Amino acid sequence: MKKLLCSLLTVPSLSSFAMSMQDKAHYANIYVDELMQEFDRELNHRVMFNNTESMMLTKTYAKLISGRDYLENMEDHSDHHHSHKSASILEVPSFLNFNEVTATINKQSQKFQKIQNKIKSLNQTADVIYPSVNGAGNITGNTFPANTWAFTFDDGPRGQRTKTVVDDLYSRGLKATFFMLTAEAIKYQSAAEYVKDAGMEIALHSYTHKSLAGVSQTRLDYQVTKAKKDLEKLIDVKLEYFRLPYGAGTRSSLTRKVIAQNKLVHLFWNIDTLDWKDKDPKSIFARAKKQMALTPKKSGVILFHDIHSQSAVASALLMDYLMENDKKICTIGEIINHINGQSEACLN
Ligand SMILES: [Zn+2]
């Protein structure tokens, strides 16, 4: 009774309520849905006014990336100072919880906004290539040859889902680049080998998809150096390209140094399908097409994830659409070789 009174009489500060993981995920999902709708509204606005500024450089996009990081790494972001399990018997108005989650996501998105500002301050149409430990260095796809697209599939491999994507590419005579997580390749080794045996390009996306912005040398050694070594050994490939989880960490000189030391080139993207959140293949397809039409040379790097069923359907729609419109679909390696003066059948 005394305990009950106490909790009734104390005016609770916001942080005294420990939200459960499910609550946090619930509110974060609501917010990320709102952000996705905002992204689509802004994209439609750009289409209407033929505004070719990349959607990847908007605040909304920074928040979306941050929201995804929040949802996938909730344990890392939970506040351990307030980890008591049972909350007060008082019901916290849900809008307070919602605001707490959105504030955390918005705060985190500032890190990504700094990367965006860096890209803007350089020259958003220029690609700056690794290895370099000073300044920015990314392949974005913005300077790829006209009408040339690279499909990239992240976060896999994952069993049949990955195999479906590979079959869709293979049956059309196409190749794509798969940014694999070493831990997933170990778990789904036959899918990883399937990607390789179909002649697809394999690239690295870290060991376990943790954000690598401002992390220690030890963590980088594991997520980049060991991840590369283990994946290369597992399926006998040579890895040349790396993509940071959430694209986070390109401004960190230590992160850049480790990527460069591993002779990896960092690859960003200029088209985000948001297929990790959107479940509707047609809307994913439409979102990609709109962004693609606004690129300066109708070229670049498209981001998909081969771990979702909607992604397989949407990417097949996009493959057919591009083939019908005489666009070229090549791997990152083929496009870079072509830029470097080497003849590549895909680009002839
Ligand atoms: Zn990823």
Coordinates of C-alpha atoms and ligand atoms in Angstrom, one line a residue:
M1 CA 0.0 0.0 0.0
K2 CA 2.8 2.3 0.9
K3 CA 4.5 1.6 -2.4
L4 CA 1.3 2.2 -4.3
L5 CA 0.8 5.6 -2.5
C6 CA 4.3 6.5 -3.2
S7 CA 4.0 6.0 -6.9
L8 CA 0.6 7.8 -7.0
L9 CA 1.9 10.8 -5.2
T10 CA 5.3 11.2 -6.9
V11 CA 5.1 13.4 -9.9
P12 CA 6.9 11.2 -12.4
S13 CA 9.6 12.6 -14.6
L14 CA 9.5 11.3 -18.1
S15 CA 12.7 9.2 -17.7
S16 CA 11.4 7.4 -14.6
F17 CA 9.2 5.2 -16.8
A18 CA 11.0 2.4 -18.5
M19 CA 9.3 1.6 -21.7
S20 CA 9.5 -2.0 -22.8
M21 CA 11.3 -2.9 -26.0
Q22 CA 7.9 -3.7 -27.6
D23 CA 6.6 -0.3 -26.7
K24 CA 9.7 1.4 -28.1
A25 CA 9.4 -0.7 -31.3
H26 CA 5.7 0.1 -31.5
Y27 CA 6.3 3.9 -31.3
A28 CA 9.3 3.8 -33.5
N29 CA 7.4 1.9 -36.2
I30 CA 4.6 4.5 -36.1
Y31 CA 7.1 7.3 -36.5
V32 CA 9.1 5.6 -39.3
D33 CA 5.8 5.0 -41.1
E34 CA 5.1 8.7 -40.8
L35 CA 8.6 9.5 -42.1
M36 CA 8.1 7.2 -45.1
Q37 CA 4.9 9.0 -46.0
E38 CA 6.8 12.3 -45.6
F39 CA 9.6 11.0 -47.9
D40 CA 7.0 10.1 -50.5
R41 CA 5.3 13.5 -50.3
E42 CA 8.6 15.3 -50.7
L43 CA 9.5 13.0 -53.6
N44 CA 6.2 13.7 -55.3
H45 CA 6.8 17.4 -54.8
R46 CA 10.3 17.1 -56.5
V47 CA 8.7 15.2 -59.4
M48 CA 6.1 17.9 -59.8
F49 CA 8.7 20.7 -59.9
N50 CA 11.4 18.6 -61.5
N51 CA 13.7 19.3 -58.5
T52 CA 16.7 17.0 -59.0
E53 CA 18.2 17.4 -55.6
S54 CA 18.7 13.9 -54.2
M55 CA 16.2 12.7 -51.7
M56 CA 19.2 11.1 -49.9
L57 CA 20.2 14.6 -48.8
T58 CA 16.9 15.5 -47.0
K59 CA 16.3 15.7 -43.3
T60 CA 13.5 13.2 -43.6
Y61 CA 15.8 10.7 -45.1
A62 CA 18.3 11.2 -42.3
K63 CA 15.5 10.5 -39.8
L64 CA 14.4 7.4 -41.6
I65 CA 17.9 6.0 -41.6
S66 CA 18.2 6.8 -37.9
G67 CA 14.8 5.2 -37.2
R68 CA 15.9 2.0 -38.9
D69 CA 19.1 2.0 -36.8
Y70 CA 16.9 2.6 -33.7
L71 CA 14.6 -0.3 -34.5
E72 CA 17.4 -2.8 -35.3
N73 CA 19.8 -1.9 -32.5
M74 CA 17.3 -1.2 -29.7
E75 CA 19.5 -2.9 -27.1
D76 CA 22.4 -0.6 -27.9
H77 CA 20.2 2.5 -27.6
S78 CA 18.3 1.6 -24.4
D79 CA 19.1 3.8 -21.5
H80 CA 20.7 1.6 -18.9
H81 CA 20.3 4.2 -16.1
H82 CA 16.6 3.6 -16.1
S83 CA 16.5 -0.1 -16.6
H84 CA 14.2 -1.0 -13.8
K85 CA 11.7 -3.5 -15.2
S86 CA 8.4 -2.6 -13.6
A87 CA 7.0 0.8 -14.5
S88 CA 4.7 2.8 -12.2
I89 CA 1.1 1.7 -12.0
L90 CA 0.3 5.1 -13.5
E91 CA -0.4 4.8 -17.2
V92 CA 2.0 7.0 -19.1
P93 CA 0.1 8.9 -21.7
S94 CA 1.2 7.2 -24.9
F95 CA 2.0 10.5 -26.6
L96 CA 4.8 11.0 -24.1
N97 CA 6.3 7.7 -25.0
F98 CA 5.9 8.5 -28.6
N99 CA 7.6 11.8 -28.2
E100 CA 10.4 10.3 -26.3
V101 CA 11.1 7.8 -29.1
T102 CA 10.8 10.4 -31.8
A103 CA 13.2 12.7 -29.9
T104 CA 15.8 10.0 -29.7
I105 CA 15.5 9.1 -33.4
N106 CA 15.7 12.8 -34.4
K107 CA 18.7 13.4 -32.2
Q108 CA 20.5 10.5 -33.7
S109 CA 19.6 11.7 -37.2
Q110 CA 21.9 14.7 -36.7
K111 CA 24.9 12.4 -37.2
F112 CA 23.6 11.4 -40.6
Q113 CA 22.8 15.0 -41.4
K114 CA 26.5 15.9 -40.9
I115 CA 27.3 13.3 -43.6
Q116 CA 24.7 14.8 -45.9
N117 CA 26.1 18.3 -45.3
K118 CA 29.6 17.1 -46.1
I119 CA 28.3 15.6 -49.4
K120 CA 26.5 18.8 -50.2
S121 CA 29.5 21.0 -49.4
L122 CA 31.7 18.9 -51.8
N123 CA 29.7 18.6 -54.9
Q124 CA 26.8 16.3 -54.8
T125 CA 27.3 15.2 -58.3
A126 CA 30.9 14.2 -57.8
D127 CA 32.1 10.8 -56.7
V128 CA 35.1 10.8 -54.5
I129 CA 36.8 7.4 -54.5
Y130 CA 38.4 5.5 -51.6
P131 CA 41.0 4.7 -50.3
S132 CA 41.5 8.0 -48.6
V133 CA 41.6 8.9 -45.0
N134 CA 41.0 12.6 -45.4
G135 CA 37.8 14.2 -46.4
A136 CA 34.8 12.4 -47.9
G137 CA 35.1 9.4 -50.1
N138 CA 32.2 7.5 -51.5
I139 CA 30.9 6.1 -54.7
T140 CA 27.3 7.3 -54.9
G141 CA 26.6 6.4 -58.5
N142 CA 25.9 10.1 -59.4
T143 CA 28.6 10.1 -62.0
F144 CA 28.0 6.7 -63.5
P145 CA 27.6 6.6 -67.4
A146 CA 24.2 7.7 -68.6
N147 CA 21.3 5.2 -68.5
T148 CA 23.3 2.7 -66.4
W149 CA 22.1 1.2 -63.2
A150 CA 23.6 -1.0 -60.5
F151 CA 21.2 -3.1 -58.4
T152 CA 22.6 -3.6 -55.0
F153 CA 21.1 -6.1 -52.4
D154 CA 22.0 -5.7 -48.8
D155 CA 21.8 -7.5 -45.5
G156 CA 21.7 -11.1 -46.9
P157 CA 22.1 -13.7 -47.8
R158 CA 18.9 -15.3 -46.5
G159 CA 17.9 -18.7 -47.9
Q160 CA 15.2 -18.8 -50.5
R161 CA 14.6 -15.1 -50.6
T162 CA 18.1 -14.5 -51.8
K163 CA 17.8 -17.4 -54.3
T164 CA 14.6 -15.9 -55.7
V165 CA 16.4 -12.6 -56.4
V166 CA 19.3 -14.4 -58.0
D167 CA 16.9 -16.4 -60.2
D168 CA 15.1 -13.2 -61.3
L169 CA 18.5 -11.7 -62.3
Y170 CA 19.9 -14.8 -63.9
S171 CA 16.8 -15.6 -66.0
R172 CA 17.0 -12.1 -67.5
G173 CA 20.7 -12.3 -68.1
L174 CA 21.5 -9.7 -65.5
K175 CA 24.0 -9.3 -62.8
A176 CA 23.8 -7.4 -59.5
T177 CA 26.0 -6.7 -56.5
F178 CA 25.2 -8.4 -53.1
F179 CA 26.4 -6.6 -50.0
M180 CA 26.6 -9.6 -47.6
L181 CA 26.8 -9.7 -43.8
T182 CA 29.4 -12.3 -42.9
A183 CA 27.3 -13.7 -40.1
E184 CA 24.4 -14.3 -42.5
A185 CA 26.7 -15.9 -45.1
I186 CA 27.8 -18.3 -42.4
K187 CA 24.2 -19.0 -41.5
Y188 CA 23.0 -19.3 -45.1
Q189 CA 26.2 -20.6 -46.8
S190 CA 24.3 -22.4 -49.6
A191 CA 22.5 -19.1 -50.5
A192 CA 25.8 -17.3 -50.4
E193 CA 27.3 -19.9 -52.8
Y194 CA 24.3 -19.7 -55.0
V195 CA 24.8 -16.0 -55.5
K196 CA 28.5 -16.6 -56.4
D197 CA 27.8 -19.5 -58.7
A198 CA 25.2 -17.5 -60.6
G199 CA 28.1 -15.0 -61.4
M200 CA 26.8 -12.2 -59.2
E201 CA 29.2 -9.8 -57.6
I202 CA 29.7 -10.2 -53.9
A203 CA 30.6 -7.3 -51.6
L204 CA 30.9 -6.7 -47.9
H205 CA 28.4 -5.1 -45.5
S206 CA 30.1 -5.8 -42.1
Y207 CA 29.9 -8.8 -39.9
T208 CA 26.6 -8.2 -38.0
H209 CA 25.1 -4.9 -39.3
K210 CA 26.0 -2.7 -36.3
S211 CA 26.4 1.0 -36.9
L212 CA 30.1 1.8 -37.3
A213 CA 29.9 5.5 -36.7
G214 CA 32.6 6.5 -34.2
V215 CA 33.3 3.0 -32.9
S216 CA 36.6 1.6 -31.5
Q217 CA 39.5 0.0 -33.4
T218 CA 38.5 -3.4 -31.9
R219 CA 35.0 -3.2 -33.2
L220 CA 36.2 -2.1 -36.7
D221 CA 38.8 -4.9 -36.7
Y222 CA 35.9 -7.3 -36.3
Q223 CA 33.2 -5.7 -38.4
V224 CA 35.5 -4.9 -41.4
T225 CA 38.8 -6.7 -41.3
K226 CA 37.7 -10.0 -39.8
A227 CA 34.4 -9.8 -41.7
K228 CA 36.3 -9.5 -45.0
K229 CA 38.7 -12.3 -44.2
D230 CA 36.0 -14.7 -43.0
L231 CA 33.6 -14.1 -45.9
E232 CA 36.4 -14.4 -48.5
K233 CA 37.5 -17.7 -47.0
L234 CA 33.9 -19.0 -46.6
I235 CA 32.9 -18.8 -50.2
D236 CA 36.3 -18.2 -51.9
V237 CA 35.7 -14.7 -53.2
K238 CA 37.8 -11.5 -53.4
L239 CA 35.9 -8.6 -51.9
E240 CA 36.5 -5.1 -53.3
Y241 CA 33.5 -3.0 -52.2
F242 CA 32.2 -2.2 -48.8
R243 CA 29.0 -0.5 -47.6
L244 CA 28.7 0.7 -44.0
P245 CA 25.5 -0.4 -42.2
Y246 CA 23.1 2.6 -42.4
G247 CA 25.8 4.4 -44.4
A248 CA 27.0 5.6 -41.0
G249 CA 30.6 6.3 -40.3
T250 CA 31.9 7.8 -43.5
R251 CA 33.0 10.9 -41.7
S252 CA 34.9 9.0 -39.1
S253 CA 38.6 9.0 -40.0
L254 CA 39.3 5.8 -38.1
T255 CA 36.5 4.0 -39.9
R256 CA 37.7 5.3 -43.2
K257 CA 41.2 4.2 -42.5
V258 CA 40.2 0.7 -41.7
I259 CA 38.2 0.4 -44.9
A260 CA 41.1 1.8 -46.9
Q261 CA 43.6 -0.5 -45.2
N262 CA 41.5 -3.5 -46.2
K263 CA 41.7 -2.2 -49.8
L264 CA 38.0 -1.8 -49.9
V265 CA 36.1 1.0 -51.7
H266 CA 33.1 2.5 -49.9
L267 CA 29.9 2.5 -51.9
F268 CA 26.8 4.5 -51.1
W269 CA 23.6 4.7 -53.2
N270 CA 21.5 7.4 -54.8
I271 CA 18.2 5.5 -55.0
D272 CA 16.6 4.1 -51.8
T273 CA 13.6 1.9 -52.3
L274 CA 12.8 1.9 -48.6
D275 CA 11.9 -1.8 -49.1
W276 CA 12.9 -2.6 -45.5
K277 CA 9.8 -0.7 -44.3
D278 CA 7.4 -0.7 -47.2
K279 CA 5.6 -4.1 -47.7
D280 CA 4.0 -3.2 -51.0
P281 CA 6.1 -4.1 -54.1
K282 CA 4.2 -1.7 -56.4
S283 CA 4.8 1.3 -54.1
I284 CA 8.5 0.3 -53.8
F285 CA 8.7 0.1 -57.6
A286 CA 7.0 3.5 -58.0
R287 CA 9.3 5.1 -55.4
A288 CA 12.4 3.8 -57.1
K289 CA 11.2 4.9 -60.6
K290 CA 10.5 8.5 -59.4
Q291 CA 13.9 8.9 -57.8
M292 CA 15.6 7.4 -60.9
A293 CA 13.8 9.8 -63.3
L294 CA 15.2 12.8 -61.2
T295 CA 18.9 11.8 -61.4
P296 CA 21.1 14.0 -63.6
K297 CA 22.2 11.2 -65.9
K298 CA 19.5 8.6 -65.3
S299 CA 22.1 6.5 -63.6
G300 CA 23.3 5.3 -60.3
V301 CA 23.1 2.7 -57.5
I302 CA 19.7 1.3 -56.4
L303 CA 19.4 0.0 -52.8
F304 CA 17.3 -3.1 -52.1
H305 CA 17.5 -5.8 -49.4
D306 CA 17.3 -9.4 -50.5
I307 CA 15.9 -10.5 -47.1
H308 CA 12.3 -9.4 -47.7
S309 CA 9.8 -11.0 -50.0
Q310 CA 8.4 -7.6 -51.2
S311 CA 11.9 -6.7 -52.3
A312 CA 12.2 -9.7 -54.7
V313 CA 8.9 -8.8 -56.3
A314 CA 9.7 -5.1 -56.6
S315 CA 13.2 -5.6 -57.9
A316 CA 11.9 -8.0 -60.7
L317 CA 9.3 -5.3 -61.7
L318 CA 12.2 -2.8 -61.9
M319 CA 14.4 -5.1 -63.9
D320 CA 11.7 -5.6 -66.5
Y321 CA 10.9 -1.8 -66.6
L322 CA 14.6 -0.9 -67.2
M323 CA 15.1 -3.6 -69.8
E324 CA 11.9 -2.4 -71.7
N325 CA 13.4 1.1 -71.7
D326 CA 16.8 0.0 -73.0
K327 CA 18.7 0.9 -69.8
K328 CA 21.9 -1.0 -68.8
I329 CA 22.0 -3.0 -65.6
C330 CA 25.6 -3.9 -64.5
T331 CA 27.5 -4.7 -61.4
I332 CA 29.5 -2.0 -59.5
G333 CA 32.7 -3.6 -60.7
E334 CA 31.7 -3.6 -64.3
I335 CA 30.7 0.1 -64.2
I336 CA 34.0 1.1 -62.4
N337 CA 36.1 -0.9 -64.9
H338 CA 34.3 0.8 -67.7
I339 CA 34.9 4.3 -66.1
N340 CA 38.6 3.2 -65.8
G341 CA 38.7 2.5 -69.6
Q342 CA 38.3 -1.2 -69.6
S343 CA 35.9 -2.8 -72.0
E344 CA 32.9 -4.4 -70.3
A345 CA 30.2 -6.3 -72.3
C346 CA 27.5 -5.0 -70.0
L347 CA 28.1 -1.4 -71.1
N348 CA 28.6 -1.9 -74.8
Ligands
ZN1 ZN 22.2 -2.8 -44.4

